[in-house]
Coordinates of C-alpha atoms in Angstrom, one line a residue:
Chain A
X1 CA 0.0 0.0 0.0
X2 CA 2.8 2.9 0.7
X3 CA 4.5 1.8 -2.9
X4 CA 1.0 3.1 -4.1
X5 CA 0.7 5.7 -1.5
X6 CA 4.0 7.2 -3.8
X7 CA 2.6 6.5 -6.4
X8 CA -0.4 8.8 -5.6
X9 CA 2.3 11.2 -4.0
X10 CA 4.2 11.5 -7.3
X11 CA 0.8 11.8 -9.4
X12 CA -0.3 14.7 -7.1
X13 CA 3.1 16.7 -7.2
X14 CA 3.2 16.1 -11.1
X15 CA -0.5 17.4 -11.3
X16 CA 0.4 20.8 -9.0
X17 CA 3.1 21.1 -11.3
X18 CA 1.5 20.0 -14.4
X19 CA -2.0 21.1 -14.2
X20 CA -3.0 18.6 -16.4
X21 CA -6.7 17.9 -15.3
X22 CA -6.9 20.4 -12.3
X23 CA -7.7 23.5 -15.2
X24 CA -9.8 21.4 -17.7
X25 CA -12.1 19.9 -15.0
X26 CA -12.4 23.4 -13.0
X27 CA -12.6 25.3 -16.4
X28 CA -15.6 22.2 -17.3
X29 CA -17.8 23.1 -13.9
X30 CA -17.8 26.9 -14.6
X31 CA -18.7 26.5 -18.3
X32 CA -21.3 24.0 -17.8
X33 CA -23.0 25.7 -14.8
X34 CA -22.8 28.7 -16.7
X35 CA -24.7 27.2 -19.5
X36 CA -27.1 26.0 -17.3
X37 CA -28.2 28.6 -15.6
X38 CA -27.9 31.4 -19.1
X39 CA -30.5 28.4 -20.4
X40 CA -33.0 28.1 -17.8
X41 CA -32.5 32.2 -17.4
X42 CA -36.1 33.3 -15.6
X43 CA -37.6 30.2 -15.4
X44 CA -38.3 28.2 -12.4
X45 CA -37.4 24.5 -12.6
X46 CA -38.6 21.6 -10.8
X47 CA -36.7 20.3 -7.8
X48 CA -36.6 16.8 -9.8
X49 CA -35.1 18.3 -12.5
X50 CA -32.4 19.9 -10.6
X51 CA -31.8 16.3 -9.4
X52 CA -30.9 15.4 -12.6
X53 CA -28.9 18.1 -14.3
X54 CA -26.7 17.9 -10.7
X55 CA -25.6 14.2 -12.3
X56 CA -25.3 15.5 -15.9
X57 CA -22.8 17.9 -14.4
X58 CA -20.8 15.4 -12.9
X59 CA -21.0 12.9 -15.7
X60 CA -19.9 15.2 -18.2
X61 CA -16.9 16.8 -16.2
X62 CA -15.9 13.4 -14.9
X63 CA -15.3 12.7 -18.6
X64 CA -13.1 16.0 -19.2
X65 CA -11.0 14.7 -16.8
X66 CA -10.6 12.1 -15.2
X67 CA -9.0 9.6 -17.6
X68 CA -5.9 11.9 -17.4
X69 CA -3.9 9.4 -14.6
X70 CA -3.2 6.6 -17.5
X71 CA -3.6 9.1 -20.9
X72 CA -0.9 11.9 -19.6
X73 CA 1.5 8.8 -18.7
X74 CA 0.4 7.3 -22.3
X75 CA 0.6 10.7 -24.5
X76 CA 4.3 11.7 -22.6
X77 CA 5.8 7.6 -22.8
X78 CA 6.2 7.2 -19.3
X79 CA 4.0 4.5 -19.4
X80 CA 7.2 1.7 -19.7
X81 CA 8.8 3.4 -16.8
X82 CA 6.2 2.8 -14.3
X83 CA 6.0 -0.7 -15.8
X84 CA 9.7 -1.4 -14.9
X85 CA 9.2 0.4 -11.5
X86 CA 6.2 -1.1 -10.2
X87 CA 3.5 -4.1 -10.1
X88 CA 0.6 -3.5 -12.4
X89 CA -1.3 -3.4 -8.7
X90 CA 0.5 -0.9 -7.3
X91 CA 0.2 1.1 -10.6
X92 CA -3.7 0.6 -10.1
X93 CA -4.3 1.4 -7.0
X94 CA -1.6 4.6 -6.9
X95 CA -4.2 5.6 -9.7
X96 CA -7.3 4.5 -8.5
X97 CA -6.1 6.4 -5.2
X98 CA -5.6 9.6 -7.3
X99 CA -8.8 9.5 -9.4
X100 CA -10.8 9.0 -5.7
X101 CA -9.4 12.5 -4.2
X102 CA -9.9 13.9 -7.8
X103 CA -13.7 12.9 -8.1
X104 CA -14.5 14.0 -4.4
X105 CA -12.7 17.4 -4.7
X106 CA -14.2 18.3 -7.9
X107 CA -17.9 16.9 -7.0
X108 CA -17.6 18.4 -3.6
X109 CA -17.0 21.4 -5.4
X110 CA -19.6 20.8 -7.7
X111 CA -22.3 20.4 -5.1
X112 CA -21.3 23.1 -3.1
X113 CA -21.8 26.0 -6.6
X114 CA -25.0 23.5 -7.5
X115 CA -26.4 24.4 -4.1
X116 CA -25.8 27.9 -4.5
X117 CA -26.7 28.6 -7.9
X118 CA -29.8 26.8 -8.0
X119 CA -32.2 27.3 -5.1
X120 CA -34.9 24.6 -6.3
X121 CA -32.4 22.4 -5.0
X122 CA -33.1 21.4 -1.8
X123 CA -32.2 18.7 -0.1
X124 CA -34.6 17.3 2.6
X125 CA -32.8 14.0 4.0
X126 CA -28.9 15.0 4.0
X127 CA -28.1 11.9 5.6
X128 CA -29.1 10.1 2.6
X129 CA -27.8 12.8 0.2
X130 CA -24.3 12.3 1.4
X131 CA -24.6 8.2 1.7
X132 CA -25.5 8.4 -2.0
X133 CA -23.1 10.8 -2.7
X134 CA -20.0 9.0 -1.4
X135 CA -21.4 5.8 -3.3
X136 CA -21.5 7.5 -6.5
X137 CA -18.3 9.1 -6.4
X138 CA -16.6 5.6 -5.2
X139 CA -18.4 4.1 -8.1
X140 CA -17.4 6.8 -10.5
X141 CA -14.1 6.7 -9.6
X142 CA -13.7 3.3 -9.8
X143 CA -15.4 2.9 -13.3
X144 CA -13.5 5.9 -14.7
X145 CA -10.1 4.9 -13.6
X146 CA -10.7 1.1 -15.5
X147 CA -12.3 2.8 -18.7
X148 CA -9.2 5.1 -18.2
X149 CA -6.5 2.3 -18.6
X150 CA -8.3 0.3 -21.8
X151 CA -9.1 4.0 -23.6
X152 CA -5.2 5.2 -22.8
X153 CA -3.7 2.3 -25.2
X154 CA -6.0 3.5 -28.0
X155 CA -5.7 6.1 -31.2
X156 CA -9.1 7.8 -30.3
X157 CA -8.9 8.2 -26.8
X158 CA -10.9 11.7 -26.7
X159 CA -13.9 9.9 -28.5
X160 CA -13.8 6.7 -27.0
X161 CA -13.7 7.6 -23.3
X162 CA -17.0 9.3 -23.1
X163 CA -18.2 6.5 -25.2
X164 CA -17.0 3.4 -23.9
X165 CA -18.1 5.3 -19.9
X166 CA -21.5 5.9 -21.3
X167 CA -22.9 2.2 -21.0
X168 CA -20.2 1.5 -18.0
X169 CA -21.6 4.3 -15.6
X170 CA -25.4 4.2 -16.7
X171 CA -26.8 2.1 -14.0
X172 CA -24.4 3.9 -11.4
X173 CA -25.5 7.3 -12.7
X174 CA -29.4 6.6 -13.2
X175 CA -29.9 5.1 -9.6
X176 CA -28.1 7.9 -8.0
X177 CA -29.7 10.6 -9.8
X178 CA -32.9 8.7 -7.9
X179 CA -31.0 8.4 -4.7
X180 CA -30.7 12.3 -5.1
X181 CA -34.3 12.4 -6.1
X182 CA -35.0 10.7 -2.9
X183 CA -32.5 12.9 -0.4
X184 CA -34.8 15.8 -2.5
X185 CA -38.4 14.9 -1.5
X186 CA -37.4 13.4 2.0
X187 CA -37.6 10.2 1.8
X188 CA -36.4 7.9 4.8
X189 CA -33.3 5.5 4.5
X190 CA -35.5 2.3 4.4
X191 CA -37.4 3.1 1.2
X192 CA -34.2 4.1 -0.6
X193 CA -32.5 0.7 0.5
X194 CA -32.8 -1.0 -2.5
X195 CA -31.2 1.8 -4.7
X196 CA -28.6 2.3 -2.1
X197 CA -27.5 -1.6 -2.5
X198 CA -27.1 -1.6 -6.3
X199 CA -25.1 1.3 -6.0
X200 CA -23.1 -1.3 -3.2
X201 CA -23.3 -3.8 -5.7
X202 CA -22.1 -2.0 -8.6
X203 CA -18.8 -0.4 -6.3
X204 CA -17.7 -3.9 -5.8
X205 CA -18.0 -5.6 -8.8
X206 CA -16.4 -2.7 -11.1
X207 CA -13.5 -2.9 -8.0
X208 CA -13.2 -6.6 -8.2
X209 CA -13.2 -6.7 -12.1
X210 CA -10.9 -3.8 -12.8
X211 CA -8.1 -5.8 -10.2
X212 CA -8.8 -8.7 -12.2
X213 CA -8.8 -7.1 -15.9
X214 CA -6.2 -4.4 -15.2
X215 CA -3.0 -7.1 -15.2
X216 CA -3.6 -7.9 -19.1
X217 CA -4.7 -4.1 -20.2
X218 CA -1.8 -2.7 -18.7
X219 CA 0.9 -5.1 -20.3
X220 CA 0.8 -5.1 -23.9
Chain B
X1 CA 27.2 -12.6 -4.3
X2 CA 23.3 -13.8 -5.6
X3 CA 23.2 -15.9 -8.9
X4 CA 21.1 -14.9 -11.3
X5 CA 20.4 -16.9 -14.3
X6 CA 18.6 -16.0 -17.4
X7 CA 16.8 -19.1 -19.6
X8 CA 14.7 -18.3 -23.0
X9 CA 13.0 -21.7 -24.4
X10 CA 11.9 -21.7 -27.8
X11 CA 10.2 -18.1 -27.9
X12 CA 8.4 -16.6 -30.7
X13 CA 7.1 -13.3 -31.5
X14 CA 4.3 -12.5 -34.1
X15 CA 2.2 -8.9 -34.6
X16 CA -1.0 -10.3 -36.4
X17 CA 0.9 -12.4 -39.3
X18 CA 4.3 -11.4 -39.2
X19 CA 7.2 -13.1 -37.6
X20 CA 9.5 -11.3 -35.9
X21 CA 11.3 -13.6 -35.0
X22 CA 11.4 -17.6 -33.5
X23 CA 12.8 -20.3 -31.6
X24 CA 15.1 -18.4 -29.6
X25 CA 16.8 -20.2 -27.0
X26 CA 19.7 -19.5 -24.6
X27 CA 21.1 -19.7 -21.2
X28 CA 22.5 -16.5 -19.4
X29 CA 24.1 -17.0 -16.0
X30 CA 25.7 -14.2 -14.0
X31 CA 29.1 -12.1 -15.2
X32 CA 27.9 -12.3 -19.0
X33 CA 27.6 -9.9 -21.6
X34 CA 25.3 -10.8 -23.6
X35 CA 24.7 -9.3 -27.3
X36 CA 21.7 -8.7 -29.9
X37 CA 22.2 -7.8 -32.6
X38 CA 20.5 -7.4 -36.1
X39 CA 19.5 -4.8 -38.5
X40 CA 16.7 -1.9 -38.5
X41 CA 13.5 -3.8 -38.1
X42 CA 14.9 -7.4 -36.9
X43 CA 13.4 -7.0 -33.7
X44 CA 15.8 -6.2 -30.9
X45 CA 13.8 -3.9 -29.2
X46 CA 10.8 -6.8 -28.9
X47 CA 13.2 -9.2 -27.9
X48 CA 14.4 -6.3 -25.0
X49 CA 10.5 -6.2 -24.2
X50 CA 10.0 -9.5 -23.7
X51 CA 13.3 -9.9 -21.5
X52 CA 12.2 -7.4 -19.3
X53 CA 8.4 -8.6 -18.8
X54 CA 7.3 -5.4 -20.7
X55 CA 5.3 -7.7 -23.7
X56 CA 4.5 -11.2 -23.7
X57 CA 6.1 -13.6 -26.0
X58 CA 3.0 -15.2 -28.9
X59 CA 5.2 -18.8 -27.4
X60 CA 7.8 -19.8 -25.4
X61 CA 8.9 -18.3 -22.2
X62 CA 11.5 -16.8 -20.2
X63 CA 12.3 -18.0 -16.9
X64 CA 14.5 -15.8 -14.8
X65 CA 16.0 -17.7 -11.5
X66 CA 17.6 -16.0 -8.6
X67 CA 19.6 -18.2 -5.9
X68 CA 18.0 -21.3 -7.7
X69 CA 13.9 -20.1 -7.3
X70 CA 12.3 -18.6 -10.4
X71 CA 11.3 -15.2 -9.7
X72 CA 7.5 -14.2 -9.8
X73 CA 6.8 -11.8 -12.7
X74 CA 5.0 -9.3 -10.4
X75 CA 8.4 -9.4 -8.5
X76 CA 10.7 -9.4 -11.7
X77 CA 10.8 -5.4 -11.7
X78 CA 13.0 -4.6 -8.8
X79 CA 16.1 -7.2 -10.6
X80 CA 16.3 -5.8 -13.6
X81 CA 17.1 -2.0 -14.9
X82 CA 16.7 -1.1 -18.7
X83 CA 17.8 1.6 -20.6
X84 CA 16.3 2.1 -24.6
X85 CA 16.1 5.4 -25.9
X86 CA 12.1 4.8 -25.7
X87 CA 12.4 4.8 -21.7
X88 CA 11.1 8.2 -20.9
X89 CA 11.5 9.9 -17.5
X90 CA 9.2 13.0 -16.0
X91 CA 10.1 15.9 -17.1
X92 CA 8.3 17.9 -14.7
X93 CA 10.4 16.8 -11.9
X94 CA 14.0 17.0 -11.4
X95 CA 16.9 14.0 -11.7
X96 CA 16.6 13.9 -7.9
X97 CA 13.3 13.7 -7.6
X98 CA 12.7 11.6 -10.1
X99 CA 15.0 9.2 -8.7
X100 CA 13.9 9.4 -5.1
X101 CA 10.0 8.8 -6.9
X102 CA 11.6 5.4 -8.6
X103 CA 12.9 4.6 -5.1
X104 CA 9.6 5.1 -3.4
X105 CA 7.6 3.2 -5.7
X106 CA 9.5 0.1 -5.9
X107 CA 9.3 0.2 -2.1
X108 CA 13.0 0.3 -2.0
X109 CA 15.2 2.8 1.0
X110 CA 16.6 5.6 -1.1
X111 CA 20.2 5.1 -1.1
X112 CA 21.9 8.1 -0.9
X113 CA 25.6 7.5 -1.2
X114 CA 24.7 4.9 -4.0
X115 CA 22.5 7.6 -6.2
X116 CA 25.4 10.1 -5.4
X117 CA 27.9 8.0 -6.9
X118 CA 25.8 7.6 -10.1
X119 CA 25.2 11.2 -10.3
X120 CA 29.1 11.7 -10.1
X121 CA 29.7 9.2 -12.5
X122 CA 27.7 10.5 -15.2
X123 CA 28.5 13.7 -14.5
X124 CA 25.2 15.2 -13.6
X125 CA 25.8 15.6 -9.6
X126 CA 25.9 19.4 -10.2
X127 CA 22.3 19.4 -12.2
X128 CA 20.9 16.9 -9.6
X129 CA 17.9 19.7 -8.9
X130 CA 17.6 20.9 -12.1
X131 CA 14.4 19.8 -13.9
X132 CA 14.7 16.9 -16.7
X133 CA 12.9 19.1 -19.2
X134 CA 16.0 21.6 -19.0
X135 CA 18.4 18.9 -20.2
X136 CA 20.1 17.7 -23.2
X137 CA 19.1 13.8 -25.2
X138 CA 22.9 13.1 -24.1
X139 CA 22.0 14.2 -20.4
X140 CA 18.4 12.4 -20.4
X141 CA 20.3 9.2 -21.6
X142 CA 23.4 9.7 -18.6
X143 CA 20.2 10.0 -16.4
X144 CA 18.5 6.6 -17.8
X145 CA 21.8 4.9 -16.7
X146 CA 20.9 5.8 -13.1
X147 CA 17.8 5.1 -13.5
X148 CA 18.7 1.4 -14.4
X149 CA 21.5 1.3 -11.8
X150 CA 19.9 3.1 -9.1
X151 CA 18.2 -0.2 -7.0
X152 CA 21.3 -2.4 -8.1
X153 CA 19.9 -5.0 -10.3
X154 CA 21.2 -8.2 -11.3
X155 CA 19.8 -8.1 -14.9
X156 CA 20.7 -5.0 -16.9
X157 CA 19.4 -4.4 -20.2
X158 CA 20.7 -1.9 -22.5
X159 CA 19.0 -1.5 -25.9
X160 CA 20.8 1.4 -28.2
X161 CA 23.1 2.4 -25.0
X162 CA 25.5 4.8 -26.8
X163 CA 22.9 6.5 -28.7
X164 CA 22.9 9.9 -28.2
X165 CA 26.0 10.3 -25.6
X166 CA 29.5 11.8 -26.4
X167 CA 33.2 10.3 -26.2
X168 CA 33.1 10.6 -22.6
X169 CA 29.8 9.3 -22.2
X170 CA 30.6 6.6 -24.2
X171 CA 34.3 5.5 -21.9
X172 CA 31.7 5.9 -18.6
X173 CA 29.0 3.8 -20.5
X174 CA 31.8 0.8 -21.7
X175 CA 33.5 1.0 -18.4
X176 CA 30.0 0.2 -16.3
X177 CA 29.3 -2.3 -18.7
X178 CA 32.6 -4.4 -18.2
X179 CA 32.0 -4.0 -14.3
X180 CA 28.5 -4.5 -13.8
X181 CA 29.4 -7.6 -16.7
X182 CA 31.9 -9.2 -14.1
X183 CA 29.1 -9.8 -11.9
X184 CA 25.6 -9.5 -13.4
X185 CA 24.4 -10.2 -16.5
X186 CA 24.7 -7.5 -19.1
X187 CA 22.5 -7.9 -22.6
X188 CA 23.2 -4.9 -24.9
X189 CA 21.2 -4.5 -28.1
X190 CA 22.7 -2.5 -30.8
X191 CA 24.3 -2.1 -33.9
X192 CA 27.1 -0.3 -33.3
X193 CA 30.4 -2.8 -33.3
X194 CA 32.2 -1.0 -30.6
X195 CA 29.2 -1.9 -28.4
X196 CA 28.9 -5.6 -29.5
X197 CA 32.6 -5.9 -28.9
X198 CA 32.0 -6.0 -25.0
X199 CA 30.3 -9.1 -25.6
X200 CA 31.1 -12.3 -24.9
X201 CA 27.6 -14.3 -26.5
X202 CA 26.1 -12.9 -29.5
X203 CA 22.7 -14.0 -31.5
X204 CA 22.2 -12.0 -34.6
X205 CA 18.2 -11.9 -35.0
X206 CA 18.7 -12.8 -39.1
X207 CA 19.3 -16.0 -38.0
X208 CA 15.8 -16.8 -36.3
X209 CA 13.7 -15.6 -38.9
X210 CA 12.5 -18.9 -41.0

């Protein structure tokens, strides 16, 4: 765990240095609340709407950035070095570690100018708001980072990242945009069960099949 | 002093329907310098991929031993050190932090006097904290050597090691070869004859083509 710690250690001081993904994905929130909110202009929207666009946000910035960890190492050819440095588990967790901090930090952020900006959105039950909240992120994090390593060995990777997540992240992103529908109208822990164990569900399986797949993506 | 010993049986490379090359075999034990050489395209850098776990070979395998037990390929990373002019270090951070990086993530104590030595030898102790993007191919490629030699590996792969490097990176370069040779095992991929003239085995890759 500390030769991933490291690794996370030497992705952070790169990033701070690099800036890779910090200025697209903070550049990506701005723009896209601003579009948002020039869009709905005068108009009130419904609080279940708000729910919605809240994931749309995240989903769409996720993808500006968050497949940076495998494609920067790819793009500048550093990619053989951490091969002959490390264990393709270290190298997946050092990322996966990375790509965790990232998606809270920027969806933190996220919540915090959705909350501000828009003031149909209301949460009722916070308890359940942040439950879901910390389940999606884990399970955006984990799918992102996976889709990440297959997309970074490809010509199109721009194209195919959004497109390959798409299909990947749909069952994460459609149950917690009605876990946040649920946090929005109030409703208690024991009706959202269900939705709060597939979201469980999905976390651990996309974990368990990214340690098992990510051996044979990440040698050639 | 810990035995090393290097065994390739029968392996064969293919990308979709072309050979690259097949059946290679041989037997590398500790204090050899081993050679490959072959022209523009005959696969030496594959060969230096497969050696150090980078790609799989389409058949065949190699088997590296250490002390008599064959060493796990998740494992196989912290007893070899490779330098080929597609190795590419950060250029965001400097040699010294780069290094002390490499050291952290194999999970290995950052050896000071060692790293210091290496930096001296190569001639870059005075550019330790400057950043990699601020130097020369030549200094990138002294660098590499460090790199390589940094965690003291018994396996030391060098594909195209002069390339880029002056005269007197060149007498460092054939000097560390002939000692790290007298006690590890040395394979050194080129073309250039004053490189292949350290060795003392040799395959040419022509010859394991049909």
């Amino acid at each position: 765990m500390s030769k991933s710690y490291s690794l996370f250690k030497k992705d952070l001081h790169s990033e701070l240095r690099t800036r890779y993904a910090i200025n697209s994905l903070a550049m990506f929130i701005i723009v896209t609340l601003s579009v948002i909110l020039f869009s709905i202009g005068n108009e009130t929207i419904s609080q279940s709407l708000t729910g919605g666009l809240f994931w749309v946000v995240i989903f769409f910035t996720s993808m500006s950035g968050l497949s940076r960890v495998f494609v920067s190492e790819e793009e500048r050819g550093t990619s053989l070095t951490l091969q002959l440095i490390a264990a393709p588990s270290t190298v997946f967790s050092g990322k996966l570690l990375f790509n965790l901090i990232l998606v809270f930090a920027m969806n933190t952020v996220i919540a915090i100018l959705y909350s501000a900006l828009f003031e149909a959105f209301i949460i009722k039950n916070f308890g359940l708001f942040i439950v879901s909240f910390i389940l999606g992120n884990i399970g955006l994090a984990f799918a992102s980072t996976i889709i990440a390593a297959i997309i970074s060995k490809a010509g199109a990777k721009g194209t195919l990242y959004p497109v390959l997540s798409f299909p990947i992240l749909l069952p994460l992103i459609l149950t917690s945009v009605q876990l946040t529908l649920f946090s929005i109208d109030g409703t208690s822990f024991e009706t959202a069960q269900f939705e709060l164990a597939i979201v469980v569900c999905y976390d651990v399986i996309i974990l368990t099949v990214s340690y098992l797949l990510f051996d044979f993506i990440w040698k050639e | 002093m810990s035995e090393y010993s290097l065994f390739a049986d029968s392996v064969n490379k293919t990308f979709g329907r072309r050979l690259i090359f097949k059946d290679i075999r041989f037997k590398l034990d500790s204090s050899t310098i081993f050679g490959i050489s072959g022209p523009n395209g005959s696969g030496k850098s594959t060969l230096v991929k497969i050696i150090a776990n980078i790609i799989s070979p389409s058949s065949g395998k190699l088997i590296h031993n250490l002390n008599g037990s064959e060493i796990k390929p998740e494992r196989l990373h912290n007893h070899i050190g490779l330098v080929s002019p597609y190795l590419v270090l950060y250029d965001e951070f400097t040699a010294y932090e780069n290094l002390n990086y490499f050291s952290e993530i194999r999970g290995i104590s950052f050896n000071n006097e060692r790293v210091d030595n290496l930096l001296n030898k190569f001639l870059l102790f005075n550019r330790r904290d400057d950043l990699v993007k601020t130097y020369s191919s030549g200094m990138k490629q002294r660098l590499k050597f460090i790199f390589a030699l940094m965690h003291s590996p018994q396996l030391i792969i060098l594909d195209e090691p002069t390339s880029n490097l002056d005269d007197e990176g060149k007498e460092v370069v054939y000097e560390l070869i002939k000692e790290e040779g007298s006690r590890n095992i040395v394979i050194i991929a080129s073309n250039e004859k004053t490189d292949l003239l350290l060795c003392n085995e040799r395959i040419n890759l022509d010859e394991y083509k049909n």
